[in-house]
Coordinates of C-alpha atoms in Angstrom, one line a residue:
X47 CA 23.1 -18.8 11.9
X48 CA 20.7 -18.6 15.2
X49 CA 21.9 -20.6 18.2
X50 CA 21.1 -24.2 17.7
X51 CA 20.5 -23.7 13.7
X52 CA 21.7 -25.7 11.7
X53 CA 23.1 -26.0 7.3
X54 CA 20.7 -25.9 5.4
X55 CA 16.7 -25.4 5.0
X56 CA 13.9 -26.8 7.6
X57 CA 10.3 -26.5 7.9
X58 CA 8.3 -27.1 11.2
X59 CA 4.7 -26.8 11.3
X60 CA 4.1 -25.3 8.3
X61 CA 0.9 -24.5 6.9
X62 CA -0.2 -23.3 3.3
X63 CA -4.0 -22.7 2.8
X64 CA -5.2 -21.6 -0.7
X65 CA -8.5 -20.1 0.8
X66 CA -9.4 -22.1 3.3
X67 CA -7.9 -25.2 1.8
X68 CA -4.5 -26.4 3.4
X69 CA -2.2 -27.3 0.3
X70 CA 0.4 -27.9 3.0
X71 CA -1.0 -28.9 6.7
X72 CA 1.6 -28.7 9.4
X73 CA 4.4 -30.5 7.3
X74 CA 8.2 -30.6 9.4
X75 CA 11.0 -31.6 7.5
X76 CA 14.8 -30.9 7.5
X77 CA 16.4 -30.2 4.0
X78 CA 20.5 -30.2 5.2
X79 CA 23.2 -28.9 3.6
X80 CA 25.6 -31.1 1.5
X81 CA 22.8 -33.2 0.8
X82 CA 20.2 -34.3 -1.8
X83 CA 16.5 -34.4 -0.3
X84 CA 13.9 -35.7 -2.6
X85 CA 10.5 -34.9 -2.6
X86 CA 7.8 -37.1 -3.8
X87 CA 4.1 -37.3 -4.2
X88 CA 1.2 -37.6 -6.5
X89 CA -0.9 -34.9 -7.9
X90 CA -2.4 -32.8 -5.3
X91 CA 0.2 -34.0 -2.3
X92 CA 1.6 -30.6 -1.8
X93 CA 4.6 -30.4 -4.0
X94 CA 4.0 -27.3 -6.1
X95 CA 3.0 -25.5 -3.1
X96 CA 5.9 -27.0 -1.4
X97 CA 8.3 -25.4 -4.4
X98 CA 6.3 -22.2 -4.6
X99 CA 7.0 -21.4 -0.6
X100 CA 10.6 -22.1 -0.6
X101 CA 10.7 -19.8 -4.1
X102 CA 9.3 -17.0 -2.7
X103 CA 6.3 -17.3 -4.4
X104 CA 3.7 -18.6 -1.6
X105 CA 4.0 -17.4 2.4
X106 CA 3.1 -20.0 5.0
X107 CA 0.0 -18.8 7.2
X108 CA 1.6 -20.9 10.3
X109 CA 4.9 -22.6 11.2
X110 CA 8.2 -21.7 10.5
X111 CA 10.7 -21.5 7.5
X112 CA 14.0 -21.7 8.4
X113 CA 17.2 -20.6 6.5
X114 CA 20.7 -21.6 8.1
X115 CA 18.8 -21.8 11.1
X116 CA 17.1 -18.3 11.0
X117 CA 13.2 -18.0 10.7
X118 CA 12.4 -16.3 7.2
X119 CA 9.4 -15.1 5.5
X120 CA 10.1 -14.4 1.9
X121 CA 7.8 -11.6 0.0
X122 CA 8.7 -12.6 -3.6
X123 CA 10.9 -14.4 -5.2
X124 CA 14.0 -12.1 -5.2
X125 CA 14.1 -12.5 -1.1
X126 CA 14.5 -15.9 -1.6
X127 CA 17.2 -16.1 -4.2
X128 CA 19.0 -12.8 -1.7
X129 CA 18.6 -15.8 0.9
X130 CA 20.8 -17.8 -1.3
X131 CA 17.6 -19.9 -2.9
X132 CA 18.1 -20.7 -6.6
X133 CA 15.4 -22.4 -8.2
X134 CA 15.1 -24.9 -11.1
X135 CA 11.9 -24.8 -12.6
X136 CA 10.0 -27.7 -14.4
X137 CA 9.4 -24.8 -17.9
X138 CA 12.7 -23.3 -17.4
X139 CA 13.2 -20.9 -20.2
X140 CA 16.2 -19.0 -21.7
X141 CA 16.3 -16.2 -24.5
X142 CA 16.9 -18.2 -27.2
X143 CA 18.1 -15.8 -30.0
X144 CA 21.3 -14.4 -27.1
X145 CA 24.6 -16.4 -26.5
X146 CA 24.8 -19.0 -24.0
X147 CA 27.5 -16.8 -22.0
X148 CA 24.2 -13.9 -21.8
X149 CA 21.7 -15.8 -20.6
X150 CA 24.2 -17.3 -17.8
X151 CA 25.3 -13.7 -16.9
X152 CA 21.4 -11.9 -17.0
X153 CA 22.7 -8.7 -16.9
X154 CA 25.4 -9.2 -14.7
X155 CA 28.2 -9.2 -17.3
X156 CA 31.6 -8.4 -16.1
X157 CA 33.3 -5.7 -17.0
X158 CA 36.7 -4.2 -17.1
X159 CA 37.9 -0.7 -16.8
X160 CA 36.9 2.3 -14.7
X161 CA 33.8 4.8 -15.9
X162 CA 33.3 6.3 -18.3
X163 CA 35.7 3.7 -20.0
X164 CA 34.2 0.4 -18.7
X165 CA 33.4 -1.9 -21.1
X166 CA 31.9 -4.8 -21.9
X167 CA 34.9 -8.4 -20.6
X168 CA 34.2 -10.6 -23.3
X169 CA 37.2 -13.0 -23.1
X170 CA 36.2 -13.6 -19.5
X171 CA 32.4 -14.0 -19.6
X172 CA 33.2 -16.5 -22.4
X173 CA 35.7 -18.1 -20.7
X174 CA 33.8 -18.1 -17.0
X175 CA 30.8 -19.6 -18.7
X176 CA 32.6 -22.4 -20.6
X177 CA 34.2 -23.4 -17.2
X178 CA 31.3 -22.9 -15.0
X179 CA 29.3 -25.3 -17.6
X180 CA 32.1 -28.0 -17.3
X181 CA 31.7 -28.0 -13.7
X182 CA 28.4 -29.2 -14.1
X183 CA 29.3 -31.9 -16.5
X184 CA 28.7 -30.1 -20.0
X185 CA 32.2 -29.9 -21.0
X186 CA 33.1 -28.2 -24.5
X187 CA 30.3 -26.0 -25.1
X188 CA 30.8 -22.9 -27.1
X189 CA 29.3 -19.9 -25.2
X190 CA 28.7 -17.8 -28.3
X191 CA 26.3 -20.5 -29.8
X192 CA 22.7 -19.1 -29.0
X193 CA 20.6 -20.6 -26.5
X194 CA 18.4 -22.1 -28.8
X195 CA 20.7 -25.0 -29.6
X196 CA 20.8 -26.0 -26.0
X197 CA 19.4 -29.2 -25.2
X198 CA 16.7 -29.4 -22.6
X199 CA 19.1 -30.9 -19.9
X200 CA 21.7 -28.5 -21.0
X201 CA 19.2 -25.8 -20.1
X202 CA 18.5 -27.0 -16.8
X203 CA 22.2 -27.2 -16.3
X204 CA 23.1 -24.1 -17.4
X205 CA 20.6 -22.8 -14.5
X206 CA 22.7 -24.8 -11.7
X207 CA 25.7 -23.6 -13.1
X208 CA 24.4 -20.1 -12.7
X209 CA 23.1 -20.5 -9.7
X210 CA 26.8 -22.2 -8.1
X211 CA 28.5 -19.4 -9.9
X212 CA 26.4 -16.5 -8.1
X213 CA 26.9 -17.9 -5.0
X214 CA 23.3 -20.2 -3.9
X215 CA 23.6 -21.8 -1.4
X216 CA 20.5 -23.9 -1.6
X217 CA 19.0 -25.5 -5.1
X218 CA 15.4 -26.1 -5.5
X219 CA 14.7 -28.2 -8.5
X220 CA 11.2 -28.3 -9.9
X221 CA 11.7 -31.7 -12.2
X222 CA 9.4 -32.3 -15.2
X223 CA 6.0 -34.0 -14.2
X224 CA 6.2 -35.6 -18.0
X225 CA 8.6 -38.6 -19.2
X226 CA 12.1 -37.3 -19.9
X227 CA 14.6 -39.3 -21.7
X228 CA 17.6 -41.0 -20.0
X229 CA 20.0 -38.7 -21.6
X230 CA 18.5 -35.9 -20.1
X231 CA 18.1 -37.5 -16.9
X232 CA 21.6 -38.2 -16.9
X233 CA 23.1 -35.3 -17.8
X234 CA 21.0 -32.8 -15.6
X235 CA 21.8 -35.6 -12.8
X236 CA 25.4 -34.6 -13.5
X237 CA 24.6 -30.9 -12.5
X238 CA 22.4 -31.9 -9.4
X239 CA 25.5 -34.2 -8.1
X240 CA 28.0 -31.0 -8.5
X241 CA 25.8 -29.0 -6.5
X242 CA 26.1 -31.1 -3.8
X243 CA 29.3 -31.6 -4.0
X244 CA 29.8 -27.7 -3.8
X245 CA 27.9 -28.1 -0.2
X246 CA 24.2 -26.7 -1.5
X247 CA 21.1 -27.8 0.2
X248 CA 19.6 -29.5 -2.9
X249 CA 15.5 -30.1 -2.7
X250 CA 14.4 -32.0 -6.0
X251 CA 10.6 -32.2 -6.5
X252 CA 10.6 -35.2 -9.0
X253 CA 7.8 -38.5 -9.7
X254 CA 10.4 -40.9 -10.6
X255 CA 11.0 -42.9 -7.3
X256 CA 13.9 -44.8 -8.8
X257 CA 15.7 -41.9 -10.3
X258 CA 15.2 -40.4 -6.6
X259 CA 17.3 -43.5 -5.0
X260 CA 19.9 -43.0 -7.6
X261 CA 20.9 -39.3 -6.5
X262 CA 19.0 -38.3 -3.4
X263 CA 20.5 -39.0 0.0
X264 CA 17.0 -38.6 1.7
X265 CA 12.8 -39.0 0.8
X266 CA 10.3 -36.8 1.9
X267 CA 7.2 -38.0 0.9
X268 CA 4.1 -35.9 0.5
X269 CA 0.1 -37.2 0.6
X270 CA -2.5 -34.6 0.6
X271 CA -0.7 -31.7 2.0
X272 CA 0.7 -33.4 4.7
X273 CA 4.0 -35.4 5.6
X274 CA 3.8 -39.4 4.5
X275 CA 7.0 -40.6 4.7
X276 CA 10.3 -38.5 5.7
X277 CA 13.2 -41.4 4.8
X278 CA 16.8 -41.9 4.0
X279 CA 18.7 -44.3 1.6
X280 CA 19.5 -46.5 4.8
X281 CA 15.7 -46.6 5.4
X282 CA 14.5 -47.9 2.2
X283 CA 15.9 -48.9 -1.3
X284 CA 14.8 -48.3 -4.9
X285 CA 12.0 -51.3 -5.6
X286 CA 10.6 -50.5 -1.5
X287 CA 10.5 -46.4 -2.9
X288 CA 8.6 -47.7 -6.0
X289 CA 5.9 -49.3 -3.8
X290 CA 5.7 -46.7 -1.5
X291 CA 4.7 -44.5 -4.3
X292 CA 2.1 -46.9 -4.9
X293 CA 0.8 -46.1 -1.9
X294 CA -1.7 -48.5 -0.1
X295 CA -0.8 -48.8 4.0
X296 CA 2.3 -49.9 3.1
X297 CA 3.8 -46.6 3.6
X298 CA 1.9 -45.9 6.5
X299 CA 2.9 -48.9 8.4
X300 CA 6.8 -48.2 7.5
X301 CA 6.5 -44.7 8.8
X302 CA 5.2 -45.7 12.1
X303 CA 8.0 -48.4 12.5
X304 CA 10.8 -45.9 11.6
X305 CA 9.3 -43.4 14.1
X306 CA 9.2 -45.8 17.0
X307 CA 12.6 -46.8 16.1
X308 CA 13.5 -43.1 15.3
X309 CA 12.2 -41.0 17.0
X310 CA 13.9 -37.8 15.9
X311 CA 12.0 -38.4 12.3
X312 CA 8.9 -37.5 14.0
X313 CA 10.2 -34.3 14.9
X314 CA 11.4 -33.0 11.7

């Protein structure tokens, strides 16, 4: 961590352009560690772009992106998961025809025994998977049922378990843009909540304003590539969210008051 860093992930200043387009224009925010930050916008405010950049799959053309503190500039997205950035993505997909316990371990299977007698530790990549999925609130599953007969949450969770597991320290979660059911909500909340409790930075892109104020801790709020809102639970509760979502002045009204009250918003 540089001098004066801090836990976690932060943007300041950061630009995007596609072309000559900015998806993101000059956009500051602090992501901390231990923490759930939501991200929120319509179609077009910058959250894809947002996802893609932390993922490793965009570079900003200005501003900083800082890890832990340190300035980074990921290449692709296997810099960004050696940073410790595990992401979540809104199509996640698993091979469906292998074991759960496979598609957690991706060809990182433990084994026992030194060469050229290694082989293949079933017991404990059975074993570790069950456990690591219970840790996430999916308690009882049989790792040598194929992936196929995962539900969607269960998929999504069986990516956070991974990603705790290997050692993330940050979680980026693209959520589906489409209605989900409750079920699913609730159980991949489960997850999100363990992730945080295990100190990740947790950054969940998501539409649902009121799902937001159940798990998230703080709101960053996106409007055509640029920073609309940047709020905590203190700040603002589910049905004030909701309208802010809306949009209409409303949120650019409370976003001036916070700032001249809190000044320090203005700066992340």
């Amino acid at each position: 961590m540089s001098e004066g860093g801090t836990r976690g992930l932060e943007l300041r200043g950061v630009t995007v352009r596609h072309g000559s387009v900015p998806a993101l224009s000059r956009v500051s925010a602090t992501f901390p560690a231990g923490e759930i930050s939501c991200v929120l916008g319509e179609n077009g405010s910058g959250k894809s772009t947002l996802v893609a950049l932390l993922s490793g799959l965009r570079r900003h053309d200005e501003g900083e992106l800082l890890v832990d503190g340190t300035a980074v500039r990921f290449r692709s997205p296997r810099a960004a998961r050696a940073a410790g950035i595990a992401t979540v993505w809104e199509d996640l997909a698993v091979a469906p025809l292998l074991s759960v316990w496979r598609n957690f371990f991706l060809g990182a299977e433990p084994t026992r025994g030194v060469w050229p007698l290694r082989r293949l530790d079933l017991d404990s990549a059975r074993a570790t998977t069950a456990r690591a999925m219970a840790r996430v609130g999916v308690p009882g599953l049989d790792p040598d049922q194929p992936a196929s007969r995962l539900q969607a949450g269960e998929r999504q969770s069986l990516a956070v378990a991974r990603a705790l597991h290997f050692g993330a320290s940050a979680l980026v979660v693209d959520e589906p843009t489409a209605a989900v059911t409750v079920a699913r909500q609730t159980l991949f909340g489960q997850a999100i909540l363990a992730a945080r409790a295990q100190g990740l930075t947790v950054v969940v892109v998501t539409n649902n304003p009121r799902y937001a104020h159940l798990i998230g801790d703080r709101f960053l709020l996106l409007a055509g590539g640029q920073v609309a809102g940047n709020l905590t639970r203190e700040d603002v509760d589910a049905d004030g969210l909701t309208a802010l979502m809306a949009g209409g002045d409303q949120l650019g009204v409370l976003t001036d008051a916070l700032t001249e009250l809190h000044p320090e918003l203005g700066e992340r």
